[in-house]
Amino acid sequence: MKILKRDEAIVGVVIFLFGAITTFLSLKMPIGTLRMAGTGFFPLCLGILLMILSAAFVLKLLVQHKKDVIQKEVVAKTPGVIRQMGLFLGAMVLATLFFNELGYPLTSFLLMAALLWSLGMKRWVFNLLLSFITAGASYFLFVQWLKIPLPKGWIGL
Amino acid sequence: MLRKKILGLLVILTLLVSVPIQAAEFPTKEVQVIIPWAAGGATDLIFRALAPHAAKHLGKAVVIVNRPGGGSAVGYTEGAKAKADGYTLTSAVTPLTILPHQVTTAYTYKDFEPVINVVSDPSMFLIRSDMPWKNLREFVDFAKKNPNMITVGNSGAGGGVHLVALAFEKAAGVKFNHIPFSGGGPSVTAILGAHINAVSVSPPEGIEHVKAGKLKIIALFAEKRLEMFPDVLTVKEQGIDFAMGMWRGLIAPKGTPADAIKKLHDAFKLGMEDPAFQKTAKDMAVNLSYLGPEAFGKLMANDHEFFGKLVKEIKK
Amino acid sequence: MFESLQHLATGFTIAGTVQNLLYCLIGAIVGTLIGVLPGIGPIAGIALLIPATFSLNPTSAIIMLAGIYYGAMYGGSTTSILLNVPGETASVITCIDGYQMAQKGRAGPALAICAIGSFIAGTIGLFGLVFLAPPLAEAALAFGPPEYFSLMIFGFIVLSNVTGTSLLKALMMATVGLIIGTIGLDPVTGDARFVFGSTYLLGGIEFVAVAIGLFGIGEVLTNVHQPQELLDQRVTVPRFRDLYPSLQDLKKSIASILRGAGIGFGVGLVPGPAPVIATYSSYMIERKISKHPEEFGKGAIEGVAGPESANNSACQSAFIPLFVLGIPFAPPTAILLGALLIHGVSPGPLLISQHPGLFWGVIASMYIGNFILLILNLPFVPLFANILRIPKKILLPLVILFCITGMYTVNNSIPDIWVMLLFGALGFLMRKWAYEGAPLLLALVLGPRLEIAFRQSLMISHGDFGIFINRPISMVFLLATVLFLIIPLIRMTLKKQRKEGGL
């Protein structure tokens, strides 16, 4: 898998912007002097450093004689994969949002089921059974046996 | 057909399992105590020693959680915002009433309910035994002649012992060079390595080393002498009218149910009275000083006012 | 010295009773289970189980705790190798080559060499502890703020490019890590930085969240980003003879193990994130010394053996400051301190002389814990390796479940999970564009300490920069850093001159 030079440069610029934002925000804080550094001193130096590094990186890319490298990453473009990623991430996000309300056993059950489904597990029964067993086993292991505190949710488990 | 049946069974099972279970009596799980400092400091050591004894009477484990940062701000902020169900206590130490006057904090002592006070210790300055100052007089004289030269470590900028050092400066009419560390542990390490001249601490920080002879108490900010080191004069006895110490107790978020507080209070009180703990405290040169919730609440309110004035004075 | 050996022998007899061995075993098993769950580490494990030790006498209690401690460490390595999820700080480096080995069907040898290497390092560490404890403690004390600063700078510059890919990219990631490390409260004045009014950010970004996110979740997402047919596959199906290290593997590793043990032991004395520095340093050295450096990053067994050994011996030597000075330098030792206090023993310079039975019993039990784990884990290696037979479709969701569960158990905080997911997405992107996560994590750990040390030093010296140069230890580290940066440049210039001169 090779990377387009153009993409590399874009990433470099994004990092540069991150450094710039850091610098900007740290100027709002007391800087102090080198001898008696204030709160914003360290972040300011870091922001500037990051800008320098990323600028050097981008410049190095531009100066290099090598042409664009051909990208072999065909896989990424298929819509199926993107939808898969989306569902997967979506499931994780939802699980986190409702983790406290639903409680650990229920959330882990639903999460497993959703993730399995997003990856193409079409066999419903197997999916739910597996999720149930996994959620149940981890509940018993971590909550009951090891007594690790995990959210209880409205079920009260 | 079979598939549908299995599916149905699973759904029923899940629903059955969802029947809410009756809420059991407090405590049904372990209780956390937030310590707003890094491990190894005075508060940390004392509550780590007390935790298991209290747990015995509570019936559930008492777990110590360190949340260092911002001179105790991080820990107290978290403690104040925790669920008021009695499972999250915070160790209340004098800085709780000091820090809000120095920086804008998201809390004050009023955001908490007092549970119990455990300890009340004087503060002190320690120096290495191989340092040239033989007594307080020499130390203070040197400081007068060399303002800002003696480095005094503390367990955190704006923290309890730091303020004690600042207040002592006013009382003695000198100026020190204060070096902040991330807790009592690192500050004692620094003086052992001779990287700073003196360190401001509160027992049991550094006590073991005084017992071993490596460090010595150059200034004791107490009303009366320590039991463990009866030859050490207090600062008052040597002509400077100054005494300041730390109290350490437990608090819960405001709104914690009264019966939870009572149960916690009783468990910790019994833990304090446990002879094994009393012996440990003695070994650590820690002075137990019990106060119930009401008295403790009053103490915090008084100190909050007192330090408000003191901080203003010092800032002048 | 012979006295020490005698004491040690006594310690072994105490620790070696059937009862105590049983406690150790229980502790080891529980510890392993805890360690396998990412996030929750030895600290939480020990803390949770301290109450269970009340009924035991001090020695037995601490033996069980030692078992838990080591078990958790071993468990952490397991998830690093199998799933690229670092169980705790020090396992990050193990992910790099360990995971690659697993991908190639060599999970078994990787797991086994971790156990073996850790055990050997533990033995060496034990001897070091026994014979060198007091002088070493004094050495640890010699590190004051200026020395820390120079050490951190050295570590930062030298270890950023630990994997050997682009130095520039590594430094960029390290700087990003440093910036993330400033979020929260200023360690010296207590003012808030980059907090945007959030209480969560006040406490800073949780390291574990970033580590699990970048490595674990990032890897999962990279895998999800694949067509479904690939997901039906298993990661690998290990052949039987690949389940254990070959003779060649062992030969290659033994030198790395010994070096790692030495490095770890020395680094472990310094207060602070010793295991992290130890593992990064060991990896770096192994890579530079190796006759085939291109293998690193693709599954070189030395890249697992060295760091794991370093990790273990660093943990051993971390106990020295605890026992000799009574000061815990790292959270796990703080817990141990608490355990000692509970049983009426205050650690300090007088501990060894006043309670020799306890001290040596604990030392012996630590070793026994090490041994038990070796015996416990080796048979389990095939079992663990076979986890990779599970089709990715099922394995990936399981990993996510465990990451989220584990993350929550660290601080009981949902925002931590969000951070983890965020860095998971970031990790995915970084992988895509060839940026390494290791420098970022290192910087996140070292950053705050670097800043504190810098400002403290200048406060002590009243602004005089000479303080960094006038002190020998500090000077040495700074010089080493400078040399490290200059030598490659000199070499390049000389090469160029030779080329031009030869024309």
CSV table of C-alpha atoms in Angstrom, one decimal, chain C residues 8-313:
chain,number,residue,atom,x,y,z
C,8,LEU,CA,16.8,-14.9,51.5
C,9,ALA,CA,16.8,-18.6,52.2
C,10,THR,CA,14.6,-18.0,55.3
C,11,GLY,CA,12.4,-15.9,53.1
C,12,PHE,CA,12.0,-18.8,50.8
C,13,THR,CA,11.1,-21.2,53.5
C,14,ILE,CA,8.4,-18.8,54.7
C,15,ALA,CA,7.1,-18.2,51.2
C,16,GLY,CA,7.4,-21.8,50.2
C,17,THR,CA,4.8,-23.4,52.5
C,18,VAL,CA,2.0,-25.2,50.7
C,19,GLN,CA,-0.5,-22.7,52.0
C,20,ASN,CA,1.4,-19.7,50.8
C,21,LEU,CA,2.1,-21.3,47.4
C,22,LEU,CA,-1.7,-21.8,47.1
C,23,TYR,CA,-2.3,-18.2,47.8
C,24,CYS,CA,0.2,-17.2,45.3
C,25,LEU,CA,-1.4,-19.4,42.7
C,26,ILE,CA,-4.8,-17.9,43.4
C,27,GLY,CA,-3.4,-14.5,43.1
C,28,ALA,CA,-1.7,-15.3,39.9
C,29,ILE,CA,-4.8,-16.7,38.3
C,30,VAL,CA,-6.9,-13.8,39.3
C,31,GLY,CA,-4.2,-11.4,38.3
C,32,THR,CA,-4.0,-12.9,34.8
C,33,LEU,CA,-7.7,-12.6,34.3
C,34,ILE,CA,-7.6,-9.0,35.4
C,35,GLY,CA,-4.6,-8.3,33.2
C,36,VAL,CA,-6.2,-9.7,30.1
C,37,LEU,CA,-8.9,-7.2,30.4
C,38,PRO,CA,-7.4,-4.1,28.8
C,39,GLY,CA,-7.2,-1.0,31.0
C,40,ILE,CA,-7.6,-2.5,34.4
C,41,GLY,CA,-4.1,-3.2,35.5
C,42,PRO,CA,-2.3,-4.5,38.5
C,43,ILE,CA,-3.2,-1.4,40.5
C,44,ALA,CA,-6.9,-2.0,40.4
C,45,GLY,CA,-6.5,-5.7,40.7
C,46,ILE,CA,-4.5,-5.4,43.9
C,47,ALA,CA,-6.7,-2.7,45.3
C,48,LEU,CA,-9.8,-4.8,44.8
C,49,LEU,CA,-8.3,-7.8,46.4
C,50,ILE,CA,-6.7,-6.2,49.4
C,51,PRO,CA,-9.8,-6.8,51.5
C,52,ALA,CA,-9.7,-10.4,50.7
C,53,THR,CA,-6.3,-10.6,52.3
C,54,PHE,CA,-7.4,-9.3,55.7
C,55,SER,CA,-7.9,-12.6,57.2
C,56,LEU,CA,-4.4,-13.7,56.2
C,57,ASN,CA,-1.2,-13.0,58.0
C,58,PRO,CA,0.9,-10.2,56.5
C,59,THR,CA,3.3,-12.5,54.7
C,60,SER,CA,0.6,-14.6,53.1
C,61,ALA,CA,-1.4,-11.5,52.2
C,62,ILE,CA,1.6,-9.9,50.4
C,63,ILE,CA,2.4,-13.1,48.7
C,64,MET,CA,-1.1,-13.2,47.2
C,65,LEU,CA,-0.8,-9.6,46.2
C,66,ALA,CA,2.5,-10.3,44.5
C,67,GLY,CA,0.9,-13.1,42.6
C,68,ILE,CA,-1.9,-10.7,41.4
C,69,TYR,CA,0.7,-8.1,40.4
C,70,TYR,CA,2.7,-10.4,38.2
C,71,GLY,CA,-0.4,-12.1,36.9
C,72,ALA,CA,-1.8,-8.8,35.7
C,73,MET,CA,1.5,-8.0,34.0
C,74,TYR,CA,1.6,-11.3,32.1
C,75,GLY,CA,-2.1,-10.9,31.2
C,76,GLY,CA,-1.3,-7.5,29.7
C,77,SER,CA,1.4,-8.9,27.4
C,78,THR,CA,-1.1,-11.5,26.2
C,79,THR,CA,-3.6,-9.0,24.9
C,80,SER,CA,-0.8,-7.0,23.4
C,81,ILE,CA,0.4,-9.9,21.3
C,82,LEU,CA,-2.9,-11.4,20.3
C,83,LEU,CA,-5.0,-8.3,19.8
C,84,ASN,CA,-2.6,-5.4,19.6
C,85,VAL,CA,-4.3,-4.0,22.7
C,86,PRO,CA,-1.8,-2.8,25.3
C,87,GLY,CA,-2.9,-4.1,28.7
C,88,GLU,CA,-1.1,-1.3,30.4
C,89,THR,CA,1.6,1.3,29.8
C,90,ALA,CA,4.5,-0.9,29.5
C,91,SER,CA,2.9,-3.3,27.1
C,92,VAL,CA,2.8,-0.8,24.3
C,93,ILE,CA,6.1,-1.8,22.8
C,94,THR,CA,5.2,-5.5,23.0
C,95,CYS,CA,2.3,-4.7,20.6
C,96,ILE,CA,4.7,-3.7,17.9
C,97,ASP,CA,6.5,-6.9,17.1
C,98,GLY,CA,4.4,-9.2,19.2
C,99,TYR,CA,1.3,-8.6,17.3
C,100,GLN,CA,3.1,-8.9,14.0
C,101,MET,CA,4.4,-12.3,15.1
C,102,ALA,CA,0.8,-13.3,16.0
C,103,GLN,CA,-0.3,-12.2,12.6
C,104,LYS,CA,2.2,-14.6,11.1
C,105,GLY,CA,1.0,-17.5,13.1
C,106,ARG,CA,3.8,-17.2,15.7
C,107,ALA,CA,1.6,-16.1,18.6
C,108,GLY,CA,2.8,-19.1,20.6
C,109,PRO,CA,6.5,-18.4,20.5
C,110,ALA,CA,5.8,-14.7,21.3
C,111,LEU,CA,3.7,-15.5,24.3
C,112,ALA,CA,6.1,-18.1,25.5
C,113,ILE,CA,9.1,-15.9,25.1
C,114,CYS,CA,7.4,-13.3,27.2
C,115,ALA,CA,6.9,-15.7,30.0
C,116,ILE,CA,10.4,-17.1,29.7
C,117,GLY,CA,12.1,-13.7,29.3
C,118,SER,CA,10.2,-12.2,32.2
C,119,PHE,CA,11.2,-15.1,34.4
C,120,ILE,CA,14.9,-14.9,33.6
C,121,ALA,CA,14.8,-11.1,34.1
C,122,GLY,CA,13.0,-11.6,37.3
C,123,THR,CA,15.8,-13.9,38.6
C,124,ILE,CA,18.4,-11.4,37.6
C,125,GLY,CA,16.4,-8.6,39.2
C,126,LEU,CA,16.1,-10.6,42.4
C,127,PHE,CA,19.8,-11.0,42.7
C,128,GLY,CA,20.3,-7.3,42.0
C,129,LEU,CA,17.7,-6.5,44.7
C,130,VAL,CA,19.3,-8.7,47.2
C,131,PHE,CA,22.9,-7.6,46.8
C,132,LEU,CA,22.6,-4.0,45.6
C,133,ALA,CA,19.6,-2.5,47.2
C,134,PRO,CA,21.0,0.1,49.6
C,135,PRO,CA,23.7,1.6,47.2
C,136,LEU,CA,21.2,1.7,44.4
C,137,ALA,CA,18.7,3.5,46.5
C,138,GLU,CA,21.3,6.2,47.1
C,139,ALA,CA,21.9,6.4,43.4
C,140,ALA,CA,18.2,6.9,42.8
C,141,LEU,CA,18.3,9.9,45.2
C,142,ALA,CA,20.9,11.6,43.1
C,143,PHE,CA,18.3,12.4,40.6
C,144,GLY,CA,16.9,15.9,41.2
C,145,PRO,CA,14.9,18.2,39.0
C,146,PRO,CA,17.8,19.0,36.6
C,147,GLU,CA,18.7,15.4,36.2
C,148,TYR,CA,15.1,14.5,35.5
C,149,PHE,CA,14.9,17.1,32.9
C,150,SER,CA,18.0,16.0,31.1
C,151,LEU,CA,17.0,12.4,31.3
C,152,MET,CA,13.6,13.2,29.9
C,153,ILE,CA,15.1,15.2,27.0
C,154,PHE,CA,17.4,12.3,26.3
C,155,GLY,CA,14.6,9.8,26.4
C,156,PHE,CA,12.4,12.0,24.4
C,157,ILE,CA,14.8,12.6,21.5
C,158,VAL,CA,16.4,9.2,21.5
C,159,LEU,CA,13.3,7.1,21.9
C,160,SER,CA,10.9,9.0,19.8
C,161,ASN,CA,12.0,7.2,16.7
C,162,VAL,CA,11.9,3.9,18.4
C,163,THR,CA,10.5,2.1,15.4
C,164,GLY,CA,13.0,3.5,13.0
C,165,THR,CA,10.5,5.0,10.5
C,166,SER,CA,10.8,8.6,9.6
C,167,LEU,CA,12.4,10.7,12.3
C,168,LEU,CA,10.5,13.7,11.3
C,169,LYS,CA,7.2,12.0,11.5
C,170,ALA,CA,8.1,10.5,14.9
C,171,LEU,CA,9.0,13.9,16.3
C,172,MET,CA,5.8,15.3,15.0
C,173,MET,CA,3.8,12.6,16.7
C,174,ALA,CA,5.9,13.1,19.8
C,175,THR,CA,5.1,16.9,19.8
C,176,VAL,CA,1.4,16.2,19.4
C,177,GLY,CA,1.7,13.8,22.4
C,178,LEU,CA,3.4,16.6,24.4
C,179,ILE,CA,0.6,19.0,23.5
C,180,ILE,CA,-2.0,16.5,24.5
C,181,GLY,CA,-0.2,16.1,27.8
C,182,THR,CA,-0.6,19.8,28.6
C,183,ILE,CA,-4.3,19.5,28.7
C,184,GLY,CA,-5.5,19.8,32.2
C,185,LEU,CA,-4.0,21.7,35.1
C,186,ASP,CA,-0.6,23.4,35.0
C,187,PRO,CA,1.4,21.2,37.3
C,188,VAL,CA,3.2,24.1,38.9
C,189,THR,CA,0.7,26.8,39.3
C,190,GLY,CA,-2.6,24.9,39.1
C,191,ASP,CA,-4.2,27.0,36.4
C,192,ALA,CA,-6.3,25.3,33.8
C,193,ARG,CA,-5.0,24.7,30.3
C,194,PHE,CA,-7.0,23.8,27.2
C,195,VAL,CA,-9.9,22.8,29.4
C,196,PHE,CA,-12.7,24.6,27.7
C,197,GLY,CA,-14.7,24.5,30.9
C,198,SER,CA,-14.9,20.7,31.0
C,199,THR,CA,-14.5,19.0,34.4
C,200,TYR,CA,-13.2,15.9,32.7
C,201,LEU,CA,-10.4,17.6,30.9
C,202,LEU,CA,-9.4,19.2,34.1
C,203,GLY,CA,-7.9,15.9,35.1
C,204,GLY,CA,-6.0,15.6,31.8
C,205,ILE,CA,-6.3,13.0,29.1
C,206,GLU,CA,-6.2,9.5,30.5
C,207,PHE,CA,-3.1,7.7,29.1
C,208,VAL,CA,-4.8,4.3,29.0
C,209,ALA,CA,-7.6,5.7,26.8
C,210,VAL,CA,-5.1,7.0,24.3
C,211,ALA,CA,-3.1,3.7,24.3
C,212,ILE,CA,-6.0,1.4,23.9
C,213,GLY,CA,-7.6,3.7,21.4
C,214,LEU,CA,-4.5,4.2,19.2
C,215,PHE,CA,-3.4,0.6,19.2
C,216,GLY,CA,-6.4,-1.6,20.0
C,217,ILE,CA,-9.3,0.2,18.5
C,218,GLY,CA,-7.2,1.6,15.6
C,219,GLU,CA,-6.2,-1.9,14.7
C,220,VAL,CA,-9.8,-3.2,14.8
C,221,LEU,CA,-11.0,-0.3,12.6
C,222,THR,CA,-8.2,-1.0,10.1
C,223,ASN,CA,-9.5,-4.6,10.0
C,224,VAL,CA,-13.1,-3.6,9.6
C,225,HIS,CA,-12.0,-1.5,6.7
C,226,GLN,CA,-11.9,-4.7,4.6
C,227,PRO,CA,-14.3,-6.5,2.3
C,228,GLN,CA,-16.5,-9.0,4.0
C,229,GLU,CA,-14.9,-12.0,2.4
C,230,LEU,CA,-11.7,-11.3,4.3
C,231,LEU,CA,-13.6,-11.0,7.5
C,232,ASP,CA,-14.8,-14.5,7.3
C,233,GLN,CA,-11.2,-15.6,7.6
C,234,ARG,CA,-9.4,-16.4,10.7
C,235,VAL,CA,-6.3,-14.4,11.6
C,236,THR,CA,-4.1,-17.5,11.4
C,237,VAL,CA,-4.3,-21.1,12.1
C,238,PRO,CA,-1.2,-21.9,14.1
C,239,ARG,CA,0.5,-25.2,13.3
C,240,PHE,CA,1.4,-27.3,16.2
C,241,ARG,CA,5.1,-26.9,16.0
C,242,ASP,CA,4.6,-23.2,15.9
C,243,LEU,CA,3.1,-23.2,19.2
C,244,TYR,CA,6.3,-23.0,21.1
C,245,PRO,CA,9.5,-21.2,20.4
C,246,SER,CA,12.0,-23.1,18.4
C,247,LEU,CA,15.6,-23.6,19.5
C,248,GLN,CA,16.6,-20.9,17.1
C,249,ASP,CA,14.0,-18.6,18.6
C,250,LEU,CA,15.5,-19.2,22.0
C,251,LYS,CA,19.0,-18.7,20.8
C,252,LYS,CA,18.1,-15.4,19.3
C,253,SER,CA,16.3,-14.2,22.3
C,254,ILE,CA,18.6,-15.0,25.1
C,255,ALA,CA,21.0,-12.1,24.5
C,256,SER,CA,18.1,-9.7,24.2
C,257,ILE,CA,16.6,-11.0,27.4
C,258,LEU,CA,19.8,-10.5,29.3
C,259,ARG,CA,20.3,-7.0,27.9
C,260,GLY,CA,16.7,-6.2,28.6
C,261,ALA,CA,17.0,-7.4,32.2
C,262,GLY,CA,20.1,-5.1,32.7
C,263,ILE,CA,18.5,-2.1,31.2
C,264,GLY,CA,15.2,-2.6,33.0
C,265,PHE,CA,16.9,-2.9,36.3
C,266,GLY,CA,18.9,0.3,35.9
C,267,VAL,CA,16.1,2.3,34.6
C,268,GLY,CA,13.6,1.0,37.2
C,269,LEU,CA,15.5,2.8,39.9
C,270,VAL,CA,14.6,6.2,38.7
C,271,PRO,CA,11.4,7.5,40.0
C,272,GLY,CA,8.7,7.9,37.4
C,273,PRO,CA,7.5,6.0,34.5
C,274,ALA,CA,10.3,3.5,34.6
C,275,PRO,CA,8.8,0.5,32.9
C,276,VAL,CA,7.8,2.6,29.9
C,277,ILE,CA,11.3,4.1,29.5
C,278,ALA,CA,12.8,0.6,30.0
C,279,THR,CA,10.7,-1.1,27.4
C,280,TYR,CA,11.3,1.7,24.8
C,281,SER,CA,15.0,1.7,25.4
C,282,SER,CA,15.3,-2.0,25.2
C,283,TYR,CA,13.5,-2.1,21.9
C,284,MET,CA,15.6,0.7,20.5
C,285,ILE,CA,18.8,-1.0,21.5
C,286,GLU,CA,17.8,-4.4,20.2
C,287,ARG,CA,16.9,-2.8,16.9
C,288,LYS,CA,20.2,-0.9,16.6
C,289,ILE,CA,22.3,-3.9,17.6
C,290,SER,CA,20.5,-6.5,15.5
C,291,LYS,CA,22.2,-7.9,12.4
C,292,HIS,CA,18.9,-7.7,10.6
C,293,PRO,CA,17.1,-4.6,11.7
C,294,GLU,CA,14.7,-4.6,8.9
C,295,GLU,CA,12.9,-7.5,10.6
C,296,PHE,CA,11.8,-5.1,13.4
C,297,GLY,CA,8.3,-4.0,13.1
C,298,LYS,CA,7.5,-7.2,11.2
C,299,GLY,CA,7.8,-9.8,13.9
C,300,ALA,CA,11.3,-10.0,15.2
C,301,ILE,CA,11.4,-12.1,18.4
C,302,GLU,CA,14.1,-9.9,19.9
C,303,GLY,CA,11.7,-7.1,19.8
C,304,VAL,CA,9.5,-8.9,22.2
C,305,ALA,CA,12.0,-10.7,24.4
C,306,GLY,CA,14.1,-7.7,25.2
C,307,PRO,CA,11.3,-5.2,26.2
C,308,GLU,CA,9.3,-7.8,28.2
C,309,SER,CA,12.4,-8.7,30.2
C,310,ALA,CA,13.2,-5.0,30.7
C,311,ASN,CA,9.7,-4.5,31.9
C,312,ASN,CA,9.9,-7.2,34.5
C,313,SER,CA,13.2,-6.2,35.9
